[in-house]
Coordinates of C-alpha atoms in Angstrom, one line a residue:
Chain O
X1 CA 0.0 0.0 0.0
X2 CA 2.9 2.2 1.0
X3 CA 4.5 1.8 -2.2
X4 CA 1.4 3.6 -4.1
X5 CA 1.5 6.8 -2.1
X6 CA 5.1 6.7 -2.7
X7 CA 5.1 6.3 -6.3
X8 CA 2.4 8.9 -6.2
X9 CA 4.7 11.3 -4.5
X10 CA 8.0 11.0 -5.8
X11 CA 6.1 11.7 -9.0
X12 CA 4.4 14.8 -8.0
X13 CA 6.5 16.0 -5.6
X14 CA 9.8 15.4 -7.2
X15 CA 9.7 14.7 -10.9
X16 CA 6.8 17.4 -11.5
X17 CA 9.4 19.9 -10.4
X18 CA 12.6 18.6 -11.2
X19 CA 13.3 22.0 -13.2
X20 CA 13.7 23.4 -10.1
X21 CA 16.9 21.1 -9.5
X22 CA 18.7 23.5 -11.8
X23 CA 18.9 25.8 -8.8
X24 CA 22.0 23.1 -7.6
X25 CA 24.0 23.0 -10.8
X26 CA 23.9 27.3 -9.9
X27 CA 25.3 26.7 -6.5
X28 CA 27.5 24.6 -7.9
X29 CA 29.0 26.2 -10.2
X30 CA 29.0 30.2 -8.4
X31 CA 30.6 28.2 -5.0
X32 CA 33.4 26.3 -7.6
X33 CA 34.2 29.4 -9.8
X34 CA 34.5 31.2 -6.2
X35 CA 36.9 29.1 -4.8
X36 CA 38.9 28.6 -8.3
X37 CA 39.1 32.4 -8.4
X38 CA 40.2 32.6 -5.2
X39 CA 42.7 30.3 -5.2
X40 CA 43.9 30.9 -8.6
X41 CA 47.5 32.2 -7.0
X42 CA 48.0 28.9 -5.1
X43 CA 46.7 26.4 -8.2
X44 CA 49.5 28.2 -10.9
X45 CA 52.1 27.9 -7.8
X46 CA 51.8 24.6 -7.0
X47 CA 50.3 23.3 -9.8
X48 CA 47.3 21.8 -8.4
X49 CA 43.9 22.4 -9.0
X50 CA 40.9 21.4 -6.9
X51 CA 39.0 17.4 -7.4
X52 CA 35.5 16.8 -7.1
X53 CA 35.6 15.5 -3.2
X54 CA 37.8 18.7 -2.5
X55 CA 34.9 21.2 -4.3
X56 CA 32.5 19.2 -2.4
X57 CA 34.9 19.9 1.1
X58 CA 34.5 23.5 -0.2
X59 CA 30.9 23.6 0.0
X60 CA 30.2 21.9 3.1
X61 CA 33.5 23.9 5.1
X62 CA 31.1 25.9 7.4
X63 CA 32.6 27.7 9.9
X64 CA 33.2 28.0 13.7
X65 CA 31.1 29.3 16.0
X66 CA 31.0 32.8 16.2
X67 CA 32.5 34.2 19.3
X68 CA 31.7 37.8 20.3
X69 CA 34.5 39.7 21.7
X70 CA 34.3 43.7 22.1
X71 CA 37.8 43.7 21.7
X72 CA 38.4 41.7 18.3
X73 CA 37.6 43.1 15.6
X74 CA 36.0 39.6 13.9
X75 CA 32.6 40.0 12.2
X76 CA 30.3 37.3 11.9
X77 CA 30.4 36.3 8.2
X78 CA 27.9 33.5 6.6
X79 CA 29.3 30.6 4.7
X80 CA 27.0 31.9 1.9
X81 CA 27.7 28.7 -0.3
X82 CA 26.6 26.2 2.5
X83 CA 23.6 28.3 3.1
X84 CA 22.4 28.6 -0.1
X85 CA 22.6 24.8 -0.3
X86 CA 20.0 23.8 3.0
X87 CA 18.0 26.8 1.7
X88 CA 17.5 25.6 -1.8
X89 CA 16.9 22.1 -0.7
X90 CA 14.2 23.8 1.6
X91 CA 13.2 25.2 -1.4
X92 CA 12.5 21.9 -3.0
X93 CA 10.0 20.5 -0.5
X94 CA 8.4 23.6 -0.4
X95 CA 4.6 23.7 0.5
X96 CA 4.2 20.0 -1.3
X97 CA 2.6 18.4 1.4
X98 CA 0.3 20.8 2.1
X99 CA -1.0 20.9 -1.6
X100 CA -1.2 17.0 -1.3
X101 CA -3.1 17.2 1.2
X102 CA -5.7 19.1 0.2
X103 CA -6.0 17.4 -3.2
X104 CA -5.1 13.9 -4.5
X105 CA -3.2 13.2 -1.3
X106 CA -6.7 13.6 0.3
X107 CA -8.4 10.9 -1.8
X108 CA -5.7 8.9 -1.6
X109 CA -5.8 8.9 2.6
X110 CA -9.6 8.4 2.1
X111 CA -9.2 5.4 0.1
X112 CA -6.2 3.7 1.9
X113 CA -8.4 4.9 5.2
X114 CA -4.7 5.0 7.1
X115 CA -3.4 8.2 7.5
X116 CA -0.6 6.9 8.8
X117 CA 0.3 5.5 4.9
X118 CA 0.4 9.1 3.9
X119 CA 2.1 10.4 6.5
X120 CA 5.0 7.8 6.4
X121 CA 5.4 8.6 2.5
X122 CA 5.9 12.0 3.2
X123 CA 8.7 10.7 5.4
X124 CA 10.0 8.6 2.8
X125 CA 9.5 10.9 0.1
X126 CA 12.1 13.8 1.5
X127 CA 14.5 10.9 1.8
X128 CA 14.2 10.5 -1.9
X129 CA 14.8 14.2 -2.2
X130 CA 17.5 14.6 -0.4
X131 CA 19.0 12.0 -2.0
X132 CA 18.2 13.6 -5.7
X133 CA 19.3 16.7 -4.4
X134 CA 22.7 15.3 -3.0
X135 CA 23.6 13.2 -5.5
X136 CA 23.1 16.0 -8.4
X137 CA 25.2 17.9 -6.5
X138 CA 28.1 15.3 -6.2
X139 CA 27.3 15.2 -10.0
X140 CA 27.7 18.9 -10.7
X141 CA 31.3 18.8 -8.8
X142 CA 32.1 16.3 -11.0
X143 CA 30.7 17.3 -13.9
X144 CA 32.4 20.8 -13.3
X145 CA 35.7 19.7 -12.3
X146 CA 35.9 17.5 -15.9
X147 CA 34.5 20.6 -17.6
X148 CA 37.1 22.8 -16.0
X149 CA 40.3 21.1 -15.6
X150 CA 39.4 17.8 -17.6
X151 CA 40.0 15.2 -14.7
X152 CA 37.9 13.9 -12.1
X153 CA 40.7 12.4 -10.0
X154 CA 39.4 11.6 -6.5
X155 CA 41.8 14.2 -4.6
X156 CA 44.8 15.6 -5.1
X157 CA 48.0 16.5 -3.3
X158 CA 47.7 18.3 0.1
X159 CA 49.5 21.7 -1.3
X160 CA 47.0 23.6 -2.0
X161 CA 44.4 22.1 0.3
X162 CA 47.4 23.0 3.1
X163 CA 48.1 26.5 1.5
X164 CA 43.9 27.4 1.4
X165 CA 42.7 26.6 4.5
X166 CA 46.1 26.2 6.3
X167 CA 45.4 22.6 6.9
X168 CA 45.0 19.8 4.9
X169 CA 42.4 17.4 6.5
X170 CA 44.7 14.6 6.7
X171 CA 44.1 13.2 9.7
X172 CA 41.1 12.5 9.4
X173 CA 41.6 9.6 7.1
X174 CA 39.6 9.2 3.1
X175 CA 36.6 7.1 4.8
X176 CA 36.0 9.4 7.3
X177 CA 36.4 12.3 5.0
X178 CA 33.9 10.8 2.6
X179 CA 31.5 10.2 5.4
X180 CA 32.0 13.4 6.3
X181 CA 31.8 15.4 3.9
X182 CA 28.8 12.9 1.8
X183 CA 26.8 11.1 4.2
X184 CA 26.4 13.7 7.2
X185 CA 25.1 16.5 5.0
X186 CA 22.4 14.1 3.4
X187 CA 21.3 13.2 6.8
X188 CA 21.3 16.7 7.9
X189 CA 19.7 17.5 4.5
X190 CA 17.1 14.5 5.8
X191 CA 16.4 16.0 9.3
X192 CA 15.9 19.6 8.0
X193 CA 13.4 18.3 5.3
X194 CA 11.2 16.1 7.8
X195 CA 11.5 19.1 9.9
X196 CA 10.3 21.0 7.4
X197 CA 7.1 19.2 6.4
X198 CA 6.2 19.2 10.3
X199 CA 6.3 22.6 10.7
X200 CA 4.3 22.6 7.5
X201 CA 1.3 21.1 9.5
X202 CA 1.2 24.0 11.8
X203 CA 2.8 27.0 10.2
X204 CA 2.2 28.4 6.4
X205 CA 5.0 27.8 4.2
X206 CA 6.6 31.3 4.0
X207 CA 6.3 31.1 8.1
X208 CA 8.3 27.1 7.9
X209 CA 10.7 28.6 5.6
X210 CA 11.6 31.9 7.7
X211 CA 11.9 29.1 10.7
X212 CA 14.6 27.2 8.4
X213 CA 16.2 30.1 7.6
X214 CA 16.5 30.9 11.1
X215 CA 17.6 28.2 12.0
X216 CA 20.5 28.0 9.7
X217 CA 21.6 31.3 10.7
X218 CA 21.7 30.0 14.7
X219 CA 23.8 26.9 13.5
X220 CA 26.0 29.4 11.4
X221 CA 26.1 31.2 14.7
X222 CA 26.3 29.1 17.1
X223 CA 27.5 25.6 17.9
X224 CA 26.5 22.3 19.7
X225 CA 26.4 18.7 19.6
X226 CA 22.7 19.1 19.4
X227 CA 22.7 21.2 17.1
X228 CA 21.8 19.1 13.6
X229 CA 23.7 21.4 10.8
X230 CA 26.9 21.4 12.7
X231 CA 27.4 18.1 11.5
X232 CA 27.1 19.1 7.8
X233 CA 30.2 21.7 8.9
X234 CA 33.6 19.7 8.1
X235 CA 35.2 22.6 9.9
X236 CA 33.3 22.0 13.0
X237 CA 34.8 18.4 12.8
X238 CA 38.0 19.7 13.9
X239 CA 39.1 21.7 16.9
X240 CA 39.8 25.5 17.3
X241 CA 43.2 26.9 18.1
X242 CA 41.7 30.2 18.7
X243 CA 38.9 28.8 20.7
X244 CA 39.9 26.8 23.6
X245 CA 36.0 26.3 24.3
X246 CA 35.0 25.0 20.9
X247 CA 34.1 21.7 21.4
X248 CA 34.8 19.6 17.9
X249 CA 31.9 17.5 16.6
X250 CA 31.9 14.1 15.9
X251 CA 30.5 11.8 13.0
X252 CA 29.3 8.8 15.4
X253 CA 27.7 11.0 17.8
X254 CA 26.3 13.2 14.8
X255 CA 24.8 9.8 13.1
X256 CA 23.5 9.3 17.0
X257 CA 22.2 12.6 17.0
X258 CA 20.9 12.9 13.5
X259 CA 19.3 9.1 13.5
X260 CA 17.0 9.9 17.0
X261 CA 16.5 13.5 15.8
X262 CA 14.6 11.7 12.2
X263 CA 12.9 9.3 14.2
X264 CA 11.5 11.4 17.1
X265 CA 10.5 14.2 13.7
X266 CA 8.4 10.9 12.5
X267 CA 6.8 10.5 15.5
X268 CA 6.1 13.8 16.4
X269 CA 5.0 14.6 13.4
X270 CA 2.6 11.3 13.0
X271 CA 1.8 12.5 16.4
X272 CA 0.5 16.0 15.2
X273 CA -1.2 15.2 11.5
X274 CA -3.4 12.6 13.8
X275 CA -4.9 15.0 15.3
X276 CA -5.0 17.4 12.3
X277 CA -7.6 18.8 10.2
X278 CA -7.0 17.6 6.7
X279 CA -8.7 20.3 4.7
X280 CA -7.5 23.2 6.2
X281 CA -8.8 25.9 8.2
X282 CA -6.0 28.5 7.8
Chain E
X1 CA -25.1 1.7 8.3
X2 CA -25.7 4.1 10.9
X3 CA -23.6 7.4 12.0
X4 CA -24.4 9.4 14.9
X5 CA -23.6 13.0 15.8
X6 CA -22.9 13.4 19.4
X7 CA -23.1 17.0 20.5
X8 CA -20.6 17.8 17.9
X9 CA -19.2 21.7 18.5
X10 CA -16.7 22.9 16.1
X11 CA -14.7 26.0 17.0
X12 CA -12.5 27.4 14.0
X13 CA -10.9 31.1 14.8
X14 CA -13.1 31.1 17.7
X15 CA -16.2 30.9 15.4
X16 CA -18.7 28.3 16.0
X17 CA -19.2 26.9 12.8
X18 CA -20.9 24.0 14.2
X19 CA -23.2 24.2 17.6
X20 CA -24.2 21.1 19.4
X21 CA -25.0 19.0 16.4
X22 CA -27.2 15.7 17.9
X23 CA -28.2 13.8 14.9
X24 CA -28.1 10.2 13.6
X25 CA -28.5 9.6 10.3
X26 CA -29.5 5.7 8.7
X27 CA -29.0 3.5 5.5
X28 CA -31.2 3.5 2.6
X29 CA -31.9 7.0 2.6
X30 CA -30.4 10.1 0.5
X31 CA -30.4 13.6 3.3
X32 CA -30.2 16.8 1.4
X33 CA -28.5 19.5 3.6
X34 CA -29.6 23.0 2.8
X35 CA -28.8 26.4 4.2
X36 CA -27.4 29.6 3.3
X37 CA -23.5 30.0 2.3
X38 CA -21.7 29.3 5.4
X39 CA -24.2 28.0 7.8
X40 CA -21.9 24.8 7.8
X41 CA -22.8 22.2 5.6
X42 CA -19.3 21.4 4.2
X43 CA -17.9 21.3 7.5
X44 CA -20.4 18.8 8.7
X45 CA -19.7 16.5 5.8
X46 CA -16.0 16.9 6.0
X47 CA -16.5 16.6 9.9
X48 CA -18.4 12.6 9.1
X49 CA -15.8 12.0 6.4
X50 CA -12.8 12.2 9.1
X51 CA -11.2 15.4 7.3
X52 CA -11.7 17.4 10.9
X53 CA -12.6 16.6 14.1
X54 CA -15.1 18.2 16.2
X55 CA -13.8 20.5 19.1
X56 CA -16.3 18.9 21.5
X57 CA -18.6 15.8 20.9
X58 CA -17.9 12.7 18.3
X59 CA -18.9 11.1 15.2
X60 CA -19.5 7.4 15.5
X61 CA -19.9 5.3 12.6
X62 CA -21.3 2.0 13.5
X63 CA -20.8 2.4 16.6
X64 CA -16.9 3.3 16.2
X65 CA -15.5 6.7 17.4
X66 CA -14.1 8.3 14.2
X67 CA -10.4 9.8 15.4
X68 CA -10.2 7.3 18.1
X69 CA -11.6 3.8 16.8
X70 CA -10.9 4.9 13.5
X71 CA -9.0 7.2 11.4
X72 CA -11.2 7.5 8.4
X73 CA -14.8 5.1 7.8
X74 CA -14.6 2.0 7.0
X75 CA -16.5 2.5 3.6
X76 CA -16.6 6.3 2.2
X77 CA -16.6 8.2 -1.3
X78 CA -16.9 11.9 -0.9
X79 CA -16.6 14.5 -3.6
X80 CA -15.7 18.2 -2.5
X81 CA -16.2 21.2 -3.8
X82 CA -13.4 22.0 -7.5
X83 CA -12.1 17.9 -7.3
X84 CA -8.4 17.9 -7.5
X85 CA -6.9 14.9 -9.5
X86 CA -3.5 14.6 -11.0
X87 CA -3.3 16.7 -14.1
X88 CA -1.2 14.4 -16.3
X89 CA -2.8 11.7 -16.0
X90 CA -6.1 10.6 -18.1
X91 CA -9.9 10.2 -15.9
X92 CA -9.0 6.5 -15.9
X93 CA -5.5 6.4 -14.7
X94 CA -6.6 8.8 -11.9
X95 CA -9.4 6.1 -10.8
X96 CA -7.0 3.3 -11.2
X97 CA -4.3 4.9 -9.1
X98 CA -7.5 5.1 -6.6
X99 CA -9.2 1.9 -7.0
X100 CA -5.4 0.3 -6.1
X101 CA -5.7 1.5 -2.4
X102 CA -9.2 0.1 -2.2
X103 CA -8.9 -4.2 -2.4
X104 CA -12.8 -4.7 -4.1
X105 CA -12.3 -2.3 -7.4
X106 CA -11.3 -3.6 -10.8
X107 CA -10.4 -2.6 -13.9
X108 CA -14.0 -3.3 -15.3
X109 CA -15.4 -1.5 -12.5
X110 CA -13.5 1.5 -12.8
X111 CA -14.6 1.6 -16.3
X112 CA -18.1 1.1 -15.4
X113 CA -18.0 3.8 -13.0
X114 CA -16.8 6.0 -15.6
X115 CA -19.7 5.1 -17.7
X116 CA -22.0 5.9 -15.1
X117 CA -21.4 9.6 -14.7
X118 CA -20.8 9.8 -18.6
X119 CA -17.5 10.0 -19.1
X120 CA -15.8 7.9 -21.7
X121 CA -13.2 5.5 -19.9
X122 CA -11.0 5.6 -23.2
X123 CA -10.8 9.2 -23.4
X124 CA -7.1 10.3 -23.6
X125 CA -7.1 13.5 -22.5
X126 CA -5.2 14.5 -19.5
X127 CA -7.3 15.6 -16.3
X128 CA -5.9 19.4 -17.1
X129 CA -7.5 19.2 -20.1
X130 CA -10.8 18.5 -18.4
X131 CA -13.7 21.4 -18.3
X132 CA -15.4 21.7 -15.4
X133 CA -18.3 19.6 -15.9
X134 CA -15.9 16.6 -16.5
X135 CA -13.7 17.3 -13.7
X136 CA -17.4 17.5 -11.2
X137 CA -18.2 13.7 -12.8
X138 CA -14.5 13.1 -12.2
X139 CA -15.2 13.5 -8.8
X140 CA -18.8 12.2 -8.5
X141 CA -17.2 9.0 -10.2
X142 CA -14.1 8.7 -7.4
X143 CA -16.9 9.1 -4.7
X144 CA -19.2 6.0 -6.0
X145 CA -16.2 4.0 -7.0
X146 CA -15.9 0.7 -5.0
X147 CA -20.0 1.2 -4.0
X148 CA -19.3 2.6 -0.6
X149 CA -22.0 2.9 2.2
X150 CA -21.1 6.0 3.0
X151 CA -21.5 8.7 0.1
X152 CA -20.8 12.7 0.5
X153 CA -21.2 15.1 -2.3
X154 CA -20.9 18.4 -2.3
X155 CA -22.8 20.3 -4.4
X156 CA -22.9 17.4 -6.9
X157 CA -24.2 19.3 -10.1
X158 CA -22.1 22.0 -10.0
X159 CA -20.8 22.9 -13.5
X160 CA -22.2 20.0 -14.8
X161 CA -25.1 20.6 -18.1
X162 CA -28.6 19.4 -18.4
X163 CA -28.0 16.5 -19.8
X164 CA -25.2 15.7 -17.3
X165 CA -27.9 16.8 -14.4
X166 CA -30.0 14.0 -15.4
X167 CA -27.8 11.2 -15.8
X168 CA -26.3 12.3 -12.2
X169 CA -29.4 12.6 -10.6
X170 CA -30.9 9.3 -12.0
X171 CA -27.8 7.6 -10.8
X172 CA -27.6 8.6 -7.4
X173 CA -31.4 7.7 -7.1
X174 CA -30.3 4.4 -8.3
X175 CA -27.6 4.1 -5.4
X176 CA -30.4 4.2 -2.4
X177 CA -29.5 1.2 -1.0
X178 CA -30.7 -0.1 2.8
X179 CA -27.0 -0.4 3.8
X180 CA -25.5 3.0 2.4
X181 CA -26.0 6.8 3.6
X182 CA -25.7 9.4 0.7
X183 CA -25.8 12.8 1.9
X184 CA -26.1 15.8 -0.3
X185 CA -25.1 19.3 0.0
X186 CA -26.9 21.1 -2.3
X187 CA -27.5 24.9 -3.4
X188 CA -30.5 23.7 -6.0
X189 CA -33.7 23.9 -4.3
X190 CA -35.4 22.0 -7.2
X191 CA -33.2 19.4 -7.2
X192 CA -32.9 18.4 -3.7
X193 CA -36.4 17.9 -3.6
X194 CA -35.6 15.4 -6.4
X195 CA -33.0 13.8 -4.9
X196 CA -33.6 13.9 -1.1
X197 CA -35.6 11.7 0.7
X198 CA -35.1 13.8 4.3
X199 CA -33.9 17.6 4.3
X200 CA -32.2 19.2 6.9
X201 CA -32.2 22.7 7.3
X202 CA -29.3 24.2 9.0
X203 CA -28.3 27.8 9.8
X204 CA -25.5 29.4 11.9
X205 CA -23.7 25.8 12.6
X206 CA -26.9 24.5 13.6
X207 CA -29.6 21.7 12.4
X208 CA -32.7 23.8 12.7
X209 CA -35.6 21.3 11.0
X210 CA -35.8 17.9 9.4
X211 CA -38.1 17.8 6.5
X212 CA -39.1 14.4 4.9
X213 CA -39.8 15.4 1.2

């Protein structure tokens, strides 16, 4: 039964609008041609130019927490790259559900009599989108880094990483790189999108997408273990020299974190479209 | 078939849209609810189809609270007001895609169905290419499909022509079984006379009469 609500809304909630996925190939390409530009000095020094994994380290960099001091003369800047990216995929779900539900998705709950069936393809379906949405990006590095240099190699030598950021990310290890830098950001992509659809039972869409928006700025902002979009940092990963209170993030806990954080979204939000009224009175 | 209101209150914006509803309606009868715009006939039938709940009192169906016993009833078709189907896909495709959440429809019934309200089940035009009048037998047809006992239309002949009037009113005389409801919301005075056995007046949230026609 599952399967038919499913079908139903990868259809209309994903391959209806998958014009709007061009919106990733743009972030893609304005946050590669920023970092090419502005490492341009160090890629002609050494030699080097940037792979796929190392665009894709580019976009999900982050930042520290921000940490006010009258005295420094810091400013809180936005990682507008990795912004644009949770935004857009907010973008993406957009008010879907709440269309749904008021048209086929109504029938559909009618006929199956469950609403639990419709509710749990919701769930389901934001996993598919987040996974469309991830992969094309992965794509789009690729793609750009063949159109640009002509060579997709996996990653390259640590010069340039070393000379741009002023480390290389060595230590960390390839698998836990990869993980990372692909998985955490598609479950964080995951727990921001189920988010999303629950605040779309209470809220209007322009009020759920201001409360993303926000909420991105806080994790910008601020940081915490609890905190889901600290986990899609890479920076945050590591710990701060200038910071002695930063505490660095870590991928088990965040798969901890992120895992009970998309189950207790499912439930809670189960737990409020039960008691919702399905034509609505907004 | 048998579904009781229980002192059903419905508060929305804190206006009462419905006010102490007792009522029980019974199988093999079609009730034809009139009243002025807003006096809250759509909310009543989306209140028995399980869309809302009540803010005080409960529907049962057969004895089961609807919201606590069950999500939805057992056996329903409702059509509501401008139908919404998917767009690309043809009158039959959107039935099919239906009938395969309900475990008694078939292919021939779907086409039969279609038949019914006059629509031609080999039609290839896409539901956005639907006028209005198709897309309101659209809708009546996804509300009979799978004969359920429970059947709610709202205004049923809206946008639909004479000719289509007639084969809509002939067929949900022919539904009036002993084991199903059909209630009707209904702006046509003429035709609710037609196609009601009981009327029920309401105004301001409220059943004020019962009229058997």
């Amino acid at each position: 039964m599952i399967h038919r609500f499913l079908f139903h809304d990868i259809n209309e909630g994903l391959i209806r609008h998958a014009k709007r996925y061009v919106l990733v190939v743009i972030v893609v390409v304005i946050t590669c041609s920023m970092i090419d530009s502005m490492s341009a000095y160090f890629m002609d020094y050494f030699g080097e130019y940037w792979s796929p994994i190392e665009y894709g380290i580019n976009e999900f960099y982050g930042r520290y927490p921000f940490v006010f001091d009258i005295n420094s003369t810091d400013k809180f800047t936005i990682p507008f790259g990795w912004v644009l990216i949770y935004l857009f995929l907010a973008y993406m779900i957009g008010d879907y559900i709440y269309k749904d539900m008021n048209g086929y998705g109504m029938y559909m709950m009618i006929k199956s009599k469950k609403r639990w069936y419709w509710w749990i393809s919701k769930c389901l379906w934001c996993v598919a989108v987040n996974v469309f949405y991830f992969g094309l990006l992965w794509i789009s590095n690729i793609a750009y880094s063949w159109m640009k240099h002509g060579d997709i190699a996996f990653y390259q030598e640590s010069d340039l990483r070393m000379s741009y950021y002023g480390f290389g990310f060595d230590n960390m290890g390839m698998p836990k790189l990869l993980l990372v830098v692909i998985v955490m950001p598609l479950l964080v992509g995951i727990v921001q999108s189920i988010l999303q659809i629950t605040l779309t039972l209470i809220f209007n869409s322009v009020a759920t997408m201001t409360i993303i928006a926000g909420i991105l700025m806080l994790s910008c902002y601020y940081g915490s273990i609890y905190i889901p979009h600290s986990y899609a940092m890479l920076i945050r990963y590591f710990s701060n020299e200038s910071d002695p209170d930063f505490v660095a993030v870590d991928a088990g806990t965040g798969i901890a974190v992120l895992g009970i954080g998309i189950v207790a979204m499912v439930v809670m939000g189960y737990m409020i479209f039960r008691k919702k009224n399905v034509i609505s009175n907004r | 078939m048998k579904i009781e209101l229980k002192n059903i209150s419905k508060v929305i914006k804190k206006n009462n849209v419905l006010e102490d509803i007792n009522y029980t309606f019974t199988g093999g009868c079609v009730y034809g609810l009139i009243g002025k715009n807003g006096c809250g006939k759509t909310m009543l039938m989306r209140l028995i189809a399980g869309l809302i709940y009540p803010t005080s009192g409960s529907v049962c169906i057969n004895d089961k609270i609807l919201g606590k016993d069950i999500s939805f009833p057992d056996s329903i078709g409702i059509l509501i007001e401008n139908p919404e189907f998917l767009n690309d896909y043809t009158g039959f495709e959107n039935l099919k895609l239906l009938a395969g959440l309900q475990k008694n429809v078939d292919e021939q019934e779907i086409k039969d169905t279609l038949t019914s309200v006059g629509l031609d089940y080999n039609d290839k035009r896409k539901f956005y290419k639907y006028s209005l009048g198709m897309r309101q037998r659209l809708g009546i047809a996804a509300a009979i499909m799978g004969k359920p006992e429970i059947i709610l239309m709202d205004e049923p002949i809206n946008a639909i022509d004479e000719d289509g009037v007639a084969i809509i009113r002939d067929l949900i005389r022919g539904l009036v079984d002993k084991n199903r409801i059909i209630i009707i919301a209904c702006h046509d005075k003429e035709e609710m006379d037609y196609l009601a056995d009981k009327k029920i007046l309401m105004s301001s949230g409220k059943i004020v009469k019962e009229m058997i026609v």
